[in-house]
Amino acid sequence: MPKAVLRNIGSSPKKLRLIADAIRGKTVDEALAILQFMQKGEAPTLLKLLKSAIANAGSNHDLRADDLYIAKITIDGGATMKRFMARARGRACRIRKRTSHAKIVLREKFSMAKFAVSAQTAEAGGKKTVKKAASKPAASSKPAAKAANPAAAKKTTTKKTTKPAGGKE
């Protein structure tokens, strides 16, 4: 699975998630078009990240961009820098400058043509390997052994009874 990660983006996760939601699940071509014309400040940042993921798919996994879609895109919060803003009467308020981490994971679209080719090559090979789930005879005999043992090992105990001190029964 080709992926790309960008850390410490100088924008809040809330703003980046708006952009990420627009391209989640789309094909790579659709996502590129959406990001190029989106009127958001951080859209070029995610566009650059998507292009990096496409390049990783081509160089590391030998995949074409036409066959890919965005399987997963996550925006997580990064480090938060604390700053202050001067207010009236000598007071100060805290400002949190948020950063983000973004991760894009691409997957190959399922195509019937590839499935047909792989099925033909499997048939041409002639050998099919079928794995059977191994049954556990020890596991099935344990409950029977437990059922037999308690009946044989059961002890009967008798209580000693004492007569009351008053002599009445």
XYZ file of N, CA and C in Angstrom:
507
model
N 0.838 -1.176 0.000
C 0.000 0.000 0.000
C 0.883 1.239 0.000
N 0.819 2.000 -1.049
C 1.590 3.241 -1.072
C 0.972 4.273 -0.133
N 1.846 5.000 0.541
C 1.364 6.012 1.471
C 2.338 7.173 1.509
N 1.866 8.276 2.078
C 2.708 9.451 2.280
C 2.260 10.121 3.574
N 3.219 10.662 4.312
C 2.939 11.291 5.602
C 3.566 12.677 5.606
N 2.818 13.644 6.103
C 3.329 15.006 6.252
C 3.076 15.425 7.690
N 4.125 15.846 8.364
C 4.009 16.176 9.786
C 4.210 17.677 10.015
N 3.652 18.135 11.122
C 3.798 19.520 11.583
C 3.340 20.537 10.542
N 2.157 20.316 9.995
C 1.557 21.278 9.075
C 1.073 22.453 9.917
N 1.317 23.647 9.473
C 0.994 24.832 10.266
C -0.455 25.258 10.195
N -1.357 24.326 10.286
C -2.780 24.624 10.263
C -3.486 23.681 11.232
N -4.658 24.080 11.683
C -5.362 23.261 12.672
C -5.969 22.024 12.012
N -6.120 20.952 12.781
C -6.719 19.736 12.229
C -8.158 19.946 11.744
N -8.885 20.835 12.396
C -10.274 21.087 12.006
C -10.355 21.625 10.576
N -9.450 22.523 10.216
C -9.445 23.093 8.865
C -9.016 22.062 7.825
N -8.032 21.242 8.176
C -7.553 20.242 7.224
C -8.561 19.116 7.026
N -9.342 18.795 8.058
C -10.327 17.713 7.919
C -11.435 18.081 6.940
N -11.742 19.371 6.816
C -12.726 19.802 5.821
C -12.258 19.449 4.412
N -10.981 19.634 4.164
C -10.413 19.323 2.849
C -10.322 17.811 2.665
N -9.893 17.114 3.713
C -9.721 15.663 3.622
C -11.052 14.958 3.371
N -12.129 15.453 3.976
C -13.440 14.832 3.777
C -13.909 14.945 2.330
N -13.453 15.990 1.635
C -13.868 16.193 0.245
C -13.234 15.180 -0.701
N -12.060 14.637 -0.353
C -11.373 13.726 -1.279
C -11.338 12.284 -0.796
N -11.834 12.000 0.387
C -11.796 10.634 0.927
C -12.615 9.688 0.051
N -11.987 8.564 -0.346
C -12.669 7.558 -1.147
C -12.696 7.827 -2.639
N -12.206 8.963 -3.076
C -12.221 9.316 -4.497
C -11.041 8.671 -5.218
N -11.145 8.614 -6.546
C -10.001 8.163 -7.328
C -8.948 9.259 -7.294
N -7.743 8.891 -7.658
C -6.640 9.847 -7.591
C -6.873 11.010 -8.554
N -7.387 10.723 -9.746
C -7.628 11.789 -10.722
C -8.686 12.774 -10.222
N -9.761 12.257 -9.634
C -10.801 13.130 -9.088
C -10.256 13.978 -7.951
N -9.464 13.369 -7.081
C -8.917 14.089 -5.927
C -7.969 15.202 -6.371
N -7.159 14.923 -7.396
C -6.255 15.963 -7.908
C -7.050 17.151 -8.436
N -8.122 16.887 -9.179
C -8.944 17.968 -9.728
C -9.623 18.761 -8.616
N -10.126 18.067 -7.614
C -10.799 18.753 -6.504
C -9.824 19.654 -5.762
N -8.632 19.145 -5.466
C -7.663 19.928 -4.693
C -7.110 21.112 -5.481
N -6.978 20.971 -6.786
C -6.429 22.071 -7.583
C -7.362 23.275 -7.610
N -8.673 23.027 -7.543
C -9.619 24.136 -7.666
C -10.332 24.477 -6.362
N -9.910 23.883 -5.269
C -10.544 24.156 -3.984
C -10.059 25.495 -3.433
N -11.005 26.272 -2.892
C -10.688 27.598 -2.375
C -10.404 27.559 -0.873
N -9.506 26.706 -0.466
C -9.097 26.620 0.934
C -7.599 26.859 1.002
N -7.156 27.451 2.085
C -5.755 27.829 2.197
C -4.785 26.661 2.225
N -5.186 25.547 2.828
C -4.284 24.401 2.955
C -4.504 23.338 1.880
N -5.337 23.610 0.887
C -5.546 22.647 -0.204
C -4.251 22.364 -0.972
N -3.405 23.371 -1.247
C -2.138 23.064 -1.932
C -1.220 22.145 -1.119
N -1.302 22.219 0.210
C -0.483 21.345 1.053
C -0.901 19.887 0.883
N -2.207 19.620 0.915
C -2.680 18.253 0.728
C -2.502 17.790 -0.716
N -2.529 18.723 -1.661
C -2.257 18.377 -3.059
C -0.823 17.880 -3.209
N 0.090 18.559 -2.559
C 1.499 18.151 -2.597
C 1.681 16.776 -1.946
N 0.976 16.529 -0.848
C 1.043 15.237 -0.168
C 0.483 14.122 -1.052
N -0.613 14.394 -1.745
C -1.205 13.400 -2.641
C -0.265 13.083 -3.799
N 0.377 14.093 -4.348
C 1.339 13.859 -5.435
C 2.518 13.025 -4.942
N 2.922 13.234 -3.702
C 4.000 12.436 -3.122
C 3.581 10.976 -2.981
N 2.343 10.736 -2.562
C 1.845 9.363 -2.438
C 1.768 8.680 -3.802
N 1.379 9.431 -4.829
C 1.321 8.879 -6.190
C 2.720 8.513 -6.668
N 3.691 9.382 -6.385
C 5.078 9.097 -6.769
C 5.604 7.870 -6.026
N 5.245 7.729 -4.752
C 5.650 6.543 -3.990
C 5.043 5.276 -4.581
N 3.807 5.372 -5.040
C 3.149 4.207 -5.645
C 3.863 3.790 -6.922
N 4.290 4.766 -7.705
C 4.970 4.449 -8.957
C 6.365 3.903 -8.753
N 7.116 4.485 -7.840
C 8.514 4.079 -7.690
C 8.689 2.863 -6.780
N 7.915 2.766 -5.711
C 8.115 1.679 -4.746
C 7.262 0.447 -5.020
N 6.080 0.637 -5.631
C 5.148 -0.475 -5.787
C 4.807 -0.786 -7.245
N 5.352 -0.057 -8.188
C 5.099 -0.246 -9.624
C 3.609 -0.200 -9.953
N 2.910 0.792 -9.441
C 1.483 0.960 -9.706
C 1.264 2.217 -10.532
N 0.230 2.179 -11.366
C -0.105 3.351 -12.174
C -1.100 4.219 -11.415
N -1.047 5.523 -11.652
C -1.931 6.455 -10.954
C -3.388 6.260 -11.366
N -3.628 5.748 -12.575
C -5.003 5.549 -13.044
C -5.727 4.468 -12.253
N -4.980 3.545 -11.662
C -5.582 2.410 -10.966
C -5.732 2.633 -9.467
N -5.455 3.836 -8.984
C -5.422 4.069 -7.539
C -6.615 4.897 -7.065
N -6.969 4.685 -5.810
C -7.951 5.531 -5.144
C -7.475 5.788 -3.718
N -8.057 6.792 -3.081
C -7.652 7.152 -1.720
C -8.406 6.247 -0.755
N -7.695 5.276 -0.205
C -8.312 4.310 0.704
C -8.490 4.904 2.089
N -7.522 5.699 2.523
C -7.566 6.226 3.887
C -6.826 7.551 3.910
N -7.429 8.534 4.526
C -6.743 9.809 4.756
C -7.082 10.232 6.181
N -6.053 10.445 6.973
C -6.262 10.822 8.368
C -5.543 12.127 8.663
N -6.200 12.948 9.446
C -5.619 14.206 9.914
C -5.601 14.137 11.435
N -4.424 14.145 12.010
C -4.276 14.064 13.458
C -3.667 15.357 13.981
N -3.915 15.636 15.230
C -3.355 16.828 15.849
C -1.880 16.662 16.151
N -1.128 17.706 15.928
C 0.296 17.688 16.224
C 0.573 18.475 17.492
N 1.777 19.009 17.582
C 2.159 19.807 18.748
C 1.380 21.123 18.749
N 1.047 21.591 19.931
C 0.340 22.861 20.072
C 1.270 23.859 20.746
N 1.480 24.991 20.074
C 2.342 26.032 20.641
C 1.470 27.018 21.412
N 1.850 27.298 22.646
C 1.089 28.224 23.468
C 1.673 29.628 23.318
N 0.819 30.570 22.972
C 1.214 31.970 22.841
C 0.239 32.806 23.664
N 0.536 34.086 23.825
C -0.412 34.922 24.547
C -0.712 36.170 23.731
N -1.907 36.712 23.979
C -2.317 37.945 23.331
C -2.624 38.961 24.430
N -2.048 40.140 24.307
C -2.274 41.182 25.310
C -3.723 41.650 25.239
N -4.322 41.841 26.413
C -5.701 42.291 26.491
C -5.755 43.577 27.315
N -6.935 44.089 27.522
C -7.108 45.354 28.238
C -6.741 45.209 29.714
N -6.363 46.318 30.323
C -6.042 46.427 31.747
C -4.898 45.514 32.163
N -3.951 45.285 31.281
C -2.757 44.526 31.629
C -2.946 43.020 31.667
N -4.084 42.530 31.197
C -4.313 41.084 31.202
C -3.748 40.453 29.935
N -3.699 39.129 29.939
C -3.250 38.392 28.757
C -4.114 37.139 28.609
N -4.373 36.762 27.377
C -5.134 35.546 27.085
C -4.236 34.576 26.335
N -4.457 33.311 26.585
C -3.657 32.277 25.926
C -4.228 31.987 24.539
N -3.334 31.855 23.563
C -3.691 31.445 22.205
C -2.979 30.135 21.931
N -3.707 29.187 21.375
C -3.103 27.898 21.019
C -2.903 27.841 19.515
N -1.657 27.791 19.093
C -1.328 27.647 17.669
C -1.215 26.153 17.396
N -2.199 25.611 16.707
C -2.265 24.164 16.496
C -1.532 23.750 15.226
N -0.962 22.555 15.269
C -0.344 21.959 14.086
C -0.995 20.603 13.836
N -0.728 20.029 12.670
C -1.393 18.788 12.273
C -0.419 17.824 11.630
N -0.808 16.550 11.635
C -0.110 15.505 10.893
C -1.122 14.907 9.923
N -0.725 14.730 8.668
C -1.621 14.159 7.655
C -1.005 12.892 7.090
N -1.857 11.903 6.824
C -1.404 10.638 6.247
C -2.395 10.208 5.179
N -1.876 9.877 3.990
C -2.701 9.392 2.885
C -2.247 7.986 2.537
N -3.207 7.058 2.436
C -2.930 5.682 2.016
C -3.712 5.430 0.737
N -3.017 4.973 -0.300
C -3.643 4.674 -1.585
C -3.762 3.170 -1.755
N -4.794 2.745 -2.477
C -4.959 1.332 -2.819
C -5.306 1.220 -4.288
N -5.070 0.033 -4.800
C -5.373 -0.233 -6.198
C -6.843 -0.604 -6.332
N -7.483 -0.042 -7.366
C -8.882 -0.377 -7.623
C -8.975 -1.818 -8.083
N -10.035 -2.498 -7.691
C -10.258 -3.878 -8.119
C -10.791 -3.847 -9.540
N -10.109 -4.529 -10.430
C -10.566 -4.570 -11.813
C -10.835 -6.007 -12.215
N -11.913 -6.215 -12.945
C -12.291 -7.562 -13.377
C -11.276 -8.124 -14.365
N -10.627 -7.262 -15.137
C -9.645 -7.738 -16.111
C -8.471 -8.405 -15.397
N -7.998 -7.804 -14.326
C -6.881 -8.395 -13.587
C -7.299 -9.704 -12.940
N -8.547 -9.737 -12.448
C -9.038 -10.955 -11.820
C -9.118 -12.092 -12.836
N -9.568 -11.780 -14.053
C -9.675 -12.801 -15.096
C -8.298 -13.315 -15.486
N -7.328 -12.424 -15.592
C -5.964 -12.826 -15.951
C -5.371 -13.700 -14.861
N -5.579 -13.342 -13.610
C -5.015 -14.141 -12.522
C -5.703 -15.501 -12.429
N -6.999 -15.575 -12.764
C -7.703 -16.858 -12.753
C -7.186 -17.771 -13.862
N -6.886 -17.185 -15.032
C -6.366 -17.986 -16.147
C -4.985 -18.524 -15.822
N -4.160 -17.732 -15.211
C -2.816 -18.203 -14.864
C -2.885 -19.278 -13.789
N -3.851 -19.190 -12.901
C -4.002 -20.215 -11.868
C -4.453 -21.538 -12.481
N -5.362 -21.468 -13.469
C -5.821 -22.682 -14.136
C -4.724 -23.292 -14.990
N -3.903 -22.460 -15.592
C -2.825 -22.957 -16.441
C -1.795 -23.708 -15.610
N -1.618 -23.302 -14.390
C -0.664 -23.973 -13.504
C -1.098 -25.391 -13.189
N -2.403 -25.645 -13.133
C -2.919 -26.989 -12.932
C -3.003 -27.401 -11.479
N -2.137 -26.948 -10.651
C -2.136 -27.366 -9.251
C -2.909 -26.353 -8.423
N -3.756 -26.901 -7.617
C -4.480 -26.047 -6.680
C -4.167 -26.543 -5.282
N -3.853 -25.646 -4.427
C -3.560 -26.039 -3.050
C -4.762 -25.680 -2.192
N -5.243 -26.671 -1.499
C -6.384 -26.461 -0.613
C -5.940 -26.812 0.794
N -6.113 -25.883 1.691
C -5.737 -26.108 3.080
C -6.984 -26.460 3.864
N -6.889 -27.538 4.629
C -7.991 -27.918 5.496
C -7.675 -27.456 6.909
N -8.719 -27.085 7.587
C -8.535 -26.709 8.983
C -8.324 -27.989 9.780
N -7.247 -28.044 10.503
C -6.917 -29.234 11.281
C -7.836 -29.307 12.489
N -8.466 -30.478 12.652
C -9.336 -30.640 13.811
C -8.477 -31.014 15.009
N -8.917 -30.607 16.148
C -8.153 -30.857 17.364
C -8.841 -31.969 18.147
N -8.323 -33.199 18.060
C -8.970 -34.285 18.791
C -8.837 -34.123 20.301
N -7.755 -33.533 20.759
C -7.548 -33.372 22.195
C -8.592 -32.431 22.784
N -8.965 -31.410 22.033
C -9.932 -30.449 22.539
C -11.309 -31.085 22.664
N -11.658 -31.988 21.729
C -12.979 -32.603 21.793
C -13.042 -33.686 22.869
N -11.918 -34.315 23.220
C -11.945 -35.364 24.231
C -11.893 -34.800 25.650
N -11.479 -33.576 25.820
C -11.386 -32.991 27.155
C -12.744 -32.881 27.846
N -13.798 -32.389 27.175
C -15.077 -32.306 27.882
C -15.600 -33.677 28.297
N -15.374 -34.709 27.471
C -15.826 -36.047 27.830
C -15.058 -36.553 29.050
N -13.771 -36.267 29.099
C -12.961 -36.700 30.230
C -13.392 -35.975 31.501
N -13.715 -34.711 31.380
C -14.155 -33.958 32.548
C -15.493 -34.484 33.054
N -16.368 -34.874 32.124
C -17.681 -35.370 32.528
C -17.558 -36.722 33.227
N -16.612 -37.565 32.799
C -16.462 -38.890 33.389
C -15.791 -38.813 34.758
N -14.811 -37.967 34.924
C -14.046 -37.900 36.162
C -14.842 -37.386 37.357
N -15.668 -36.355 37.246
C -16.366 -35.879 38.438
C -17.323 -36.916 39.015
N -17.929 -37.751 38.186
C -18.858 -38.762 38.696
C -18.102 -39.827 39.478
N -16.933 -40.211 39.002
C -16.161 -41.249 39.668
C -15.479 -40.710 40.923
N -15.103 -39.468 40.915
C -14.321 -38.923 42.010
C -15.181 -38.249 43.071
N -16.499 -38.319 42.953
C -17.367 -37.636 43.894
C -17.370 -38.380 45.231
N -17.166 -37.654 46.297
C -17.135 -38.245 47.635
C -18.412 -37.872 48.365
N -18.844 -38.781 49.199
C -19.998 -38.478 50.039
C -19.499 -38.273 51.454
N -19.934 -37.229 52.067
C -19.524 -36.939 53.440
C -20.767 -36.892 54.317
N -20.599 -37.292 55.548
C -21.720 -37.257 56.496
C -21.386 -36.270 57.591
N -22.414 -35.579 58.021
C -22.226 -34.620 59.103
C -22.472 -35.315 60.431
N -21.694 -34.934 61.364
C -21.930 -35.453 62.716
C -22.997 -34.591 63.352
N -23.940 -35.235 63.929
C -24.991 -34.480 64.596
C -24.793 -34.583 66.097
N -25.008 -33.511 66.736
C -24.878 -33.496 68.200
C -26.238 -33.231 68.809
N -26.452 -33.796 69.981
C -27.718 -33.598 70.671
C -27.677 -32.267 71.386
N -28.805 -31.577 71.427
C -28.830 -30.321 72.158
C -28.607 -30.552 73.653
N -28.129 -29.542 74.319
C -27.775 -29.656 75.731
C -28.996 -29.872 76.614
N -30.150 -29.422 76.218
C -31.352 -29.541 77.042
C -31.917 -30.940 77.072
N -31.553 -31.823 76.241
C -32.024 -33.183 76.228
C -33.282 -33.373 75.412
N -33.870 -32.323 74.896
C -35.072 -32.462 74.082
C -34.681 -32.525 72.607
N -35.424 -33.391 71.938
C -35.179 -33.459 70.498
C -36.392 -33.116 69.732
